[in-house]
Amino acid sequence: MKLEGNKLRKPRARSLAACALVVLTLGACGRDPQPTEAVRTVLVVQPGAAAGMAAEAFAGEVHAHQESALAFRVGGNLVRRLVDAGAAVKQGQLLAELDPGDARLQASAAQADMARLGGDLERYRKLVAQKLISQSAFDAQQAAWRAARAKYELMRNQDDYTRLRAPRDGVIASRQAEAGQVVAAGQPIFLLAGDGGREVAIGLPEARIRDFHTGQPAVVELWSAPGKRLPGHIREIAAAADPQTRTYAARVALDGAMAADAGLGQSARVFIAGAAGGGLRLPLAAVQRGDSGATVVWLVKDGKVYQRAVRLGGYGEDSVPVLEGVGVGDWVVAAGGHLLREGEAVKPVDRRNRPVAAGTR
C-alpha cells in the first residue's frame, strides 16, 4: 500500500511544476521589455583635417601690381578728357589736355628771346676774332644766350606738360576730374592699373605679424568663382601697422597665367599656408562653454564623448586656431556639443557620413 502512495505522489508533483512554469511564462509575456537608449550620431573632425581649414583665411580685394595716380605737372583748366574709367590704354596714349594758351605764349616769347641773343652772339664772335671787343664781353654774351636757351627749353616743357599721357599699358581704374575743372599741379586725374600682374590687398593681424613673411605661399579664392583656387605668395608687408585697424597692409601676388582670371576690384579670400596654428584649427561650432566656465570641446574616444579644456587663438570667420588641448589625431565633435553629456555613447561619422573609428590615442 505504501508503494501505491508513492506512485500517486509523483504525478501530482509533476502537475504542480508544470503549472508553475506556465504561470512564470505568462507573467514574463505580460511585462513590457526594457527600452534601449538610442546611440546618438555625431559629426566629428580632426584639427586641421577639414578642407580649407589648414590655412588662415583673410578677406581682400584684387588690385594691379602697379597702380599709378596720373596727374599734370602744371596747373590749369582741363579742356579735354579723352578716356573714362575702364578704358584700356597704351603707353604714350594721350589721356587729357589742359588749356595750352599761356604755356605756348611763354614758350614763344622765350624762343624769340633766344633767337635774338643768338644773333648777337654771332656778331660778338666775329668781333672778338677781329680783336674789336674783349674776350670777357664775348663770354658774357655767350652766357646770356645759354640762359635764354635754357628758359626756352623750360617753357617748351611746360607746354608739353599740358598733355597727360599714359606711362605704360594698362586700364584706367578710376577718374577724379572732369573737363572744365581747374586742377592744380600734381592733383590726381586718373588711376592707372598697369598690365604687369594682379595681386590681392589684405590686412594681417598685429598680434601674429611675426608668423608671416614675404615669399610665403598663399592660395586665392575669388568670391565670383568659389572653389577655384589660384596660387600666389606674399609679395610685400607694410613696415608699420595701420593706426586705426591695427593691421599690417600686405599684398599677395597671383602666380602664373591664371592671374588673368582676377578682375580689378573683385573680392577674394586669401588662404596663407604655414601660419602659426594654421594646421590646428576647428570649426567655431565645435567650441563650447564647459560646466566650470572654461572653453571646451567634446572628444570622442572608444565610442564615448568626453570634455577637454582648450586654449584658443583669435577667432576667424568660420574657424578658430587651437593652441593647446587637442592634437592632430584627436576626433572632435564638430557641432551639437550642447546636447551631449560626459561619457555618453555616440556613433561618430565624418563629413561624408562615413563611420569613424575614434579610439584611444
Tab-separated table of C-alpha atoms in Angstrom:
chain	number	residue	atom	x	y	z
A	1	MET	CA	0.000	0.000	0.000
A	2	LYS	CA	2.972	2.282	0.611
A	3	LEU	CA	4.188	1.713	-2.955
A	4	GLU	CA	0.875	2.812	-4.340
A	5	GLY	CA	1.098	6.017	-2.290
A	6	ASN	CA	4.489	6.871	-3.866
A	7	LYS	CA	3.087	6.289	-7.309
A	8	LEU	CA	0.263	8.709	-6.559
A	9	ARG	CA	2.621	11.461	-5.235
A	10	LYS	CA	4.904	11.632	-8.343
A	11	PRO	CA	2.184	12.558	-10.922
A	12	ARG	CA	0.856	15.193	-8.530
A	13	ALA	CA	4.334	16.841	-8.145
A	14	ARG	CA	4.827	16.884	-11.898
A	15	SER	CA	1.482	18.646	-12.365
A	16	LEU	CA	2.380	21.338	-9.833
A	17	ALA	CA	5.757	22.019	-11.555
A	18	ALA	CA	4.095	22.344	-14.956
A	19	CYS	CA	1.543	24.810	-13.596
A	20	ALA	CA	4.283	26.934	-12.033
A	21	LEU	CA	6.186	27.046	-15.344
A	22	VAL	CA	3.060	28.204	-17.192
A	23	VAL	CA	2.432	30.963	-14.628
A	24	LEU	CA	6.017	32.236	-14.901
A	25	THR	CA	5.841	32.209	-18.698
A	26	LEU	CA	2.586	34.134	-18.774
A	27	GLY	CA	3.964	36.661	-16.269
A	28	ALA	CA	7.052	37.265	-18.403
A	29	CYS	CA	4.942	37.807	-21.504
A	30	GLY	CA	2.813	40.358	-19.700
A	31	ARG	CA	5.736	42.641	-18.716
A	32	ASP	CA	6.974	45.368	-21.209
A	33	PRO	CA	10.586	44.989	-22.444
A	34	GLN	CA	13.125	47.466	-21.043
A	35	PRO	CA	13.656	50.322	-23.619
A	36	THR	CA	17.186	50.591	-25.055
A	37	GLU	CA	18.704	54.069	-25.380
A	38	ALA	CA	19.406	55.108	-28.997
A	39	VAL	CA	23.051	55.839	-29.779
A	40	ARG	CA	23.450	59.431	-30.968
A	41	THR	CA	25.250	60.039	-34.307
A	42	VAL	CA	27.742	62.928	-34.143
A	43	LEU	CA	29.794	64.681	-36.818
A	44	VAL	CA	33.492	64.674	-35.953
A	45	VAL	CA	36.582	66.347	-37.420
A	46	GLN	CA	40.272	66.308	-36.718
A	47	PRO	CA	42.027	69.643	-36.030
A	48	GLY	CA	43.130	71.000	-39.375
A	49	ALA	CA	41.863	67.949	-41.270
A	50	ALA	CA	38.807	69.574	-42.865
A	51	ALA	CA	39.133	71.133	-46.294
A	52	GLY	CA	40.007	74.793	-46.232
A	53	MET	CA	40.993	74.755	-42.556
A	54	ALA	CA	44.695	74.090	-42.981
A	55	ALA	CA	45.409	77.764	-43.673
A	56	GLU	CA	44.491	81.160	-42.275
A	57	ALA	CA	41.853	82.973	-44.360
A	58	PHE	CA	41.866	86.729	-44.990
A	59	ALA	CA	39.411	88.856	-46.957
A	60	GLY	CA	40.888	91.120	-49.615
A	61	GLU	CA	40.420	92.973	-52.886
A	62	VAL	CA	42.131	92.480	-56.245
A	63	HIS	CA	44.485	95.261	-57.361
A	64	ALA	CA	47.068	95.723	-60.087
A	65	HIS	CA	50.716	95.070	-59.284
A	66	GLN	CA	51.480	98.610	-60.492
A	67	GLU	CA	48.935	101.322	-59.712
A	68	SER	CA	49.808	104.894	-60.687
A	69	ALA	CA	47.946	108.092	-59.859
A	70	LEU	CA	48.284	110.161	-63.062
A	71	ALA	CA	48.440	113.961	-62.741
A	72	PHE	CA	49.558	117.016	-64.700
A	73	ARG	CA	52.918	118.516	-63.772
A	74	VAL	CA	51.429	122.000	-64.186
A	75	GLY	CA	48.106	123.506	-63.188
A	76	GLY	CA	45.405	124.854	-65.477
A	77	ASN	CA	41.947	124.418	-66.943
A	78	LEU	CA	41.141	120.852	-68.029
A	79	VAL	CA	39.728	121.304	-71.527
A	80	ARG	CA	39.692	117.699	-72.822
A	81	ARG	CA	39.327	114.269	-71.227
A	82	LEU	CA	39.820	111.552	-73.810
A	83	VAL	CA	39.301	108.371	-71.736
A	84	ASP	CA	36.994	107.192	-68.971
A	85	ALA	CA	37.179	104.604	-66.204
A	86	GLY	CA	37.544	101.074	-67.543
A	87	ALA	CA	39.273	102.105	-70.774
A	88	ALA	CA	42.309	100.093	-71.894
A	89	VAL	CA	45.190	102.400	-72.829
A	90	LYS	CA	48.624	102.019	-74.414
A	91	GLN	CA	51.915	103.575	-73.373
A	92	GLY	CA	52.180	107.152	-74.672
A	93	GLN	CA	48.456	107.469	-75.435
A	94	LEU	CA	47.008	110.956	-74.861
A	95	LEU	CA	44.560	110.908	-71.953
A	96	ALA	CA	43.693	114.560	-71.206
A	97	GLU	CA	44.731	118.130	-72.045
A	98	LEU	CA	44.907	121.454	-70.230
A	99	ASP	CA	44.367	124.807	-71.899
A	100	PRO	CA	47.817	125.396	-73.503
A	101	GLY	CA	47.372	129.117	-74.209
A	102	ASP	CA	49.593	130.629	-71.502
A	103	ALA	CA	52.264	127.925	-71.775
A	104	ARG	CA	52.550	128.366	-75.532
A	105	LEU	CA	52.802	132.145	-75.261
A	106	GLN	CA	55.589	131.832	-72.725
A	107	ALA	CA	57.391	129.285	-74.918
A	108	SER	CA	57.079	131.598	-77.976
A	109	ALA	CA	58.443	134.563	-76.018
A	110	ALA	CA	61.366	132.513	-74.743
A	111	GLN	CA	62.107	131.254	-78.264
A	112	ALA	CA	62.151	134.799	-79.662
A	113	ASP	CA	64.459	135.973	-76.881
A	114	MET	CA	66.804	133.071	-77.527
A	115	ALA	CA	66.855	133.809	-81.266
A	116	ARG	CA	67.696	137.480	-80.669
A	117	LEU	CA	70.544	136.652	-78.296
A	118	GLY	CA	71.775	134.004	-80.720
A	119	GLY	CA	72.119	136.608	-83.489
A	120	ASP	CA	74.002	138.938	-81.149
A	121	LEU	CA	76.296	136.081	-80.179
A	122	GLU	CA	77.296	135.525	-83.829
A	123	ARG	CA	78.213	139.210	-84.212
A	124	TYR	CA	80.200	139.110	-80.981
A	125	ARG	CA	82.065	136.050	-82.245
A	126	LYS	CA	83.211	137.929	-85.347
A	127	LEU	CA	84.170	140.986	-83.332
A	128	VAL	CA	86.263	139.057	-80.839
A	129	ALA	CA	88.024	137.302	-83.710
A	130	GLN	CA	88.957	140.745	-85.086
A	131	LYS	CA	90.091	141.888	-81.635
A	132	LEU	CA	87.454	144.648	-81.674
A	133	ILE	CA	85.906	143.509	-78.331
A	134	SER	CA	87.336	141.829	-75.299
A	135	GLN	CA	87.035	138.140	-74.592
A	136	SER	CA	85.093	138.875	-71.415
A	137	ALA	CA	82.432	140.771	-73.362
A	138	PHE	CA	82.039	137.806	-75.701
A	139	ASP	CA	81.830	135.384	-72.755
A	140	ALA	CA	79.088	137.498	-71.168
A	141	GLN	CA	77.089	137.482	-74.384
A	142	GLN	CA	77.512	133.714	-74.710
A	143	ALA	CA	76.292	133.191	-71.117
A	144	ALA	CA	73.202	135.328	-71.827
A	145	TRP	CA	72.387	133.236	-74.896
A	146	ARG	CA	72.748	129.977	-72.933
A	147	ALA	CA	70.386	131.281	-70.229
A	148	ALA	CA	67.829	132.224	-72.906
A	149	ARG	CA	68.101	128.767	-74.448
A	150	ALA	CA	67.538	127.079	-71.068
A	151	LYS	CA	64.488	129.284	-70.464
A	152	TYR	CA	63.063	128.358	-73.871
A	153	GLU	CA	63.526	124.622	-73.206
A	154	LEU	CA	61.810	125.056	-69.858
A	155	MET	CA	58.850	126.870	-71.415
A	156	ARG	CA	58.636	124.245	-74.149
A	157	ASN	CA	58.488	121.535	-71.480
A	158	GLN	CA	55.778	123.453	-69.665
A	159	ASP	CA	53.756	123.469	-72.886
A	160	ASP	CA	54.235	119.697	-73.244
A	161	TYR	CA	53.150	119.183	-69.613
A	162	THR	CA	49.657	120.411	-70.532
A	163	ARG	CA	49.122	116.990	-72.202
A	164	LEU	CA	48.711	113.941	-69.960
A	165	ARG	CA	49.891	110.631	-71.476
A	166	ALA	CA	49.827	107.034	-70.250
A	167	PRO	CA	53.222	105.977	-68.833
A	168	ARG	CA	52.543	102.274	-69.567
A	169	ASP	CA	49.930	99.858	-70.914
A	170	GLY	CA	47.023	99.282	-68.566
A	171	VAL	CA	43.429	100.055	-67.625
A	172	ILE	CA	42.007	103.277	-66.226
A	173	ALA	CA	40.789	102.132	-62.824
A	174	SER	CA	39.178	105.431	-61.780
A	175	ARG	CA	38.759	109.079	-62.784
A	176	GLN	CA	38.919	112.024	-60.363
A	177	ALA	CA	38.431	115.081	-62.625
A	178	GLU	CA	36.134	116.268	-65.399
A	179	ALA	CA	36.520	118.613	-68.369
A	180	GLY	CA	36.072	122.272	-67.395
A	181	GLN	CA	37.617	121.787	-63.952
A	182	VAL	CA	40.641	123.850	-62.882
A	183	VAL	CA	43.234	121.467	-61.498
A	184	ALA	CA	46.446	122.045	-59.585
A	185	ALA	CA	49.840	120.617	-60.406
A	186	GLY	CA	50.057	117.079	-59.024
A	187	GLN	CA	46.290	116.698	-58.499
A	188	PRO	CA	45.293	113.093	-59.467
A	189	ILE	CA	43.236	112.888	-62.649
A	190	PHE	CA	43.246	109.131	-63.321
A	191	LEU	CA	44.300	105.950	-61.515
A	192	LEU	CA	46.087	103.649	-63.962
A	193	ALA	CA	46.225	99.915	-63.235
A	194	GLY	CA	49.176	98.509	-65.150
A	195	ASP	CA	49.119	95.234	-67.066
A	196	GLY	CA	52.065	93.834	-65.117
A	197	GLY	CA	50.186	91.329	-62.925
A	198	ARG	CA	47.428	91.162	-60.319
A	199	GLU	CA	47.550	90.892	-56.530
A	200	VAL	CA	45.216	90.933	-53.539
A	201	ALA	CA	45.425	93.577	-50.820
A	202	ILE	CA	44.800	92.157	-47.319
A	203	GLY	CA	45.412	93.106	-43.685
A	204	LEU	CA	47.488	90.890	-41.388
A	205	PRO	CA	46.737	90.875	-37.609
A	206	GLU	CA	49.154	92.809	-35.453
A	207	ALA	CA	49.277	90.109	-32.762
A	208	ARG	CA	50.612	87.490	-35.191
A	209	ILE	CA	52.583	89.545	-37.686
A	210	ARG	CA	55.753	87.544	-36.946
A	211	ASP	CA	54.047	84.434	-38.349
A	212	PHE	CA	54.107	85.907	-41.869
A	213	HIS	CA	56.919	86.792	-44.240
A	214	THR	CA	57.422	87.790	-47.865
A	215	GLY	CA	57.534	84.847	-50.238
A	216	GLN	CA	55.205	82.777	-48.032
A	217	PRO	CA	52.889	80.573	-50.169
A	218	ALA	CA	49.225	81.507	-50.402
A	219	VAL	CA	46.081	80.435	-52.222
A	220	VAL	CA	43.477	82.910	-53.514
A	221	GLU	CA	39.787	82.133	-53.991
A	222	LEU	CA	37.654	84.714	-55.818
A	223	TRP	CA	34.139	85.287	-54.491
A	224	SER	CA	32.900	85.135	-58.082
A	225	ALA	CA	34.459	81.680	-58.577
A	226	PRO	CA	34.020	79.668	-55.348
A	227	GLY	CA	36.082	76.504	-55.174
A	228	LYS	CA	38.573	77.654	-57.811
A	229	ARG	CA	41.943	78.212	-56.155
A	230	LEU	CA	44.661	80.448	-57.650
A	231	PRO	CA	48.282	80.080	-56.478
A	232	GLY	CA	50.133	83.062	-55.074
A	233	HIS	CA	52.620	84.327	-52.498
A	234	ILE	CA	53.053	87.268	-50.125
A	235	ARG	CA	54.884	89.943	-52.130
A	236	GLU	CA	55.163	92.684	-49.519
A	237	ILE	CA	54.221	93.509	-45.923
A	238	ALA	CA	53.977	97.064	-44.611
A	239	ALA	CA	56.630	98.128	-42.111
A	240	ALA	CA	54.069	99.695	-39.740
A	241	ALA	CA	50.520	98.830	-38.671
A	242	ASP	CA	47.551	100.953	-39.640
A	243	PRO	CA	46.793	103.259	-36.675
A	244	GLN	CA	43.031	102.620	-36.883
A	245	THR	CA	42.648	98.948	-37.813
A	246	ARG	CA	45.915	97.807	-36.143
A	247	THR	CA	46.632	95.527	-39.081
A	248	TYR	CA	49.613	95.397	-41.417
A	249	ALA	CA	48.803	96.040	-45.076
A	250	ALA	CA	50.080	93.224	-47.287
A	251	ARG	CA	49.968	92.325	-50.964
A	252	VAL	CA	49.563	88.734	-52.181
A	253	ALA	CA	50.736	88.365	-55.780
A	254	LEU	CA	48.950	85.898	-58.052
A	255	ASP	CA	51.288	83.487	-59.833
A	256	GLY	CA	51.053	82.023	-63.322
A	257	ALA	CA	48.724	82.633	-66.250
A	258	MET	CA	45.623	82.095	-64.072
A	259	ALA	CA	46.158	85.570	-62.609
A	260	ALA	CA	44.319	86.944	-65.638
A	261	ASP	CA	41.103	85.438	-64.200
A	262	ALA	CA	41.137	88.029	-61.406
A	263	GLY	CA	39.376	91.255	-62.345
A	264	LEU	CA	40.276	94.566	-60.745
A	265	GLY	CA	38.249	95.321	-57.622
A	266	GLN	CA	36.946	91.780	-57.162
A	267	SER	CA	36.558	90.436	-53.632
A	268	ALA	CA	38.686	87.446	-52.703
A	269	ARG	CA	39.746	85.245	-49.822
A	270	VAL	CA	43.418	84.539	-49.261
A	271	PHE	CA	44.488	81.311	-47.539
A	272	ILE	CA	48.025	81.612	-46.210
A	273	ALA	CA	49.739	78.299	-45.562
A	274	GLY	CA	52.168	77.778	-42.724
A	275	ALA	CA	50.750	80.367	-40.350
A	276	ALA	CA	51.063	79.549	-36.674
A	277	GLY	CA	48.119	77.446	-35.603
A	278	GLY	CA	47.031	77.132	-39.209
A	279	GLY	CA	47.339	73.337	-39.081
A	280	LEU	CA	45.386	73.029	-35.807
A	281	ARG	CA	42.025	74.664	-36.383
A	282	LEU	CA	38.481	73.699	-35.511
A	283	PRO	CA	35.049	74.916	-36.632
A	284	LEU	CA	33.535	77.564	-34.401
A	285	ALA	CA	30.570	75.247	-33.715
A	286	ALA	CA	32.903	72.737	-32.041
A	287	VAL	CA	33.758	75.151	-29.221
A	288	GLN	CA	31.524	75.043	-26.135
A	289	ARG	CA	31.390	76.571	-22.664
A	290	GLY	CA	32.082	73.911	-20.032
A	291	ASP	CA	30.371	73.412	-16.661
A	292	SER	CA	33.179	75.293	-14.892
A	293	GLY	CA	33.060	78.163	-17.369
A	294	ALA	CA	36.164	77.038	-19.268
A	295	THR	CA	36.284	76.777	-23.052
A	296	VAL	CA	35.996	73.100	-24.006
A	297	VAL	CA	35.458	70.749	-26.917
A	298	TRP	CA	33.997	67.243	-26.973
A	299	LEU	CA	36.486	64.466	-27.771
A	300	VAL	CA	35.367	61.034	-28.970
A	301	LYS	CA	37.291	58.068	-27.552
A	302	ASP	CA	36.253	54.432	-27.793
A	303	GLY	CA	32.719	55.360	-28.841
A	304	LYS	CA	32.103	57.816	-25.970
A	305	VAL	CA	32.423	61.602	-25.617
A	306	TYR	CA	34.457	63.496	-23.019
A	307	GLN	CA	35.008	67.195	-22.438
A	308	ARG	CA	38.509	68.618	-22.993
A	309	ALA	CA	39.561	72.149	-21.989
A	310	VAL	CA	41.354	74.034	-24.778
A	311	ARG	CA	43.200	77.329	-25.309
A	312	LEU	CA	42.233	79.161	-28.478
A	313	GLY	CA	43.711	81.875	-30.667
A	314	GLY	CA	41.948	84.710	-32.472
A	315	TYR	CA	38.555	83.760	-33.872
A	316	GLY	CA	38.298	83.630	-37.661
A	317	GLU	CA	35.298	83.834	-39.969
A	318	ASP	CA	34.273	80.192	-39.545
A	319	SER	CA	37.084	78.531	-37.586
A	320	VAL	CA	39.455	79.141	-34.711
A	321	PRO	CA	43.079	78.107	-34.068
A	322	VAL	CA	43.616	75.680	-31.176
A	323	LEU	CA	46.817	76.445	-29.294
A	324	GLU	CA	46.534	73.841	-26.520
A	325	GLY	CA	44.291	70.932	-25.525
A	326	VAL	CA	43.940	68.783	-28.650
A	327	GLY	CA	46.268	67.117	-31.091
A	328	VAL	CA	46.250	66.399	-34.782
A	329	GLY	CA	44.959	62.837	-34.329
A	330	ASP	CA	42.075	63.677	-31.977
A	331	TRP	CA	38.481	63.377	-33.154
A	332	VAL	CA	36.405	66.355	-32.041
A	333	VAL	CA	32.633	66.752	-32.238
A	334	ALA	CA	32.108	69.451	-34.872
A	335	ALA	CA	28.576	70.545	-33.850
A	336	GLY	CA	25.814	69.840	-31.363
A	337	GLY	CA	28.033	69.592	-28.290
A	338	HIS	CA	25.405	71.282	-26.113
A	339	LEU	CA	23.247	68.132	-26.465
A	340	LEU	CA	25.915	65.743	-25.173
A	341	ARG	CA	26.777	64.580	-21.671
A	342	GLU	CA	30.008	63.246	-20.249
A	343	GLY	CA	30.628	59.597	-21.110
A	344	GLU	CA	27.662	59.293	-23.482
A	345	ALA	CA	27.934	56.593	-26.151
A	346	VAL	CA	27.935	58.029	-29.675
A	347	LYS	CA	28.355	56.946	-33.267
A	348	PRO	CA	30.995	59.226	-34.883
A	349	VAL	CA	30.857	59.969	-38.631
A	350	ASP	CA	32.946	62.276	-40.831
A	351	ARG	CA	31.738	64.985	-43.230
A	352	ARG	CA	30.988	62.354	-45.851
A	353	ASN	CA	28.795	60.474	-43.394
A	354	ARG	CA	31.309	57.638	-43.107
A	355	PRO	CA	31.766	55.868	-39.743
A	356	VAL	CA	34.960	56.827	-37.915
A	357	ALA	CA	36.960	54.566	-35.631
A	358	ALA	CA	37.809	57.094	-32.908
A	359	GLY	CA	39.864	55.064	-30.478
A	360	THR	CA	42.122	55.990	-27.609
A	361	ARG	CA	45.250	57.838	-28.725
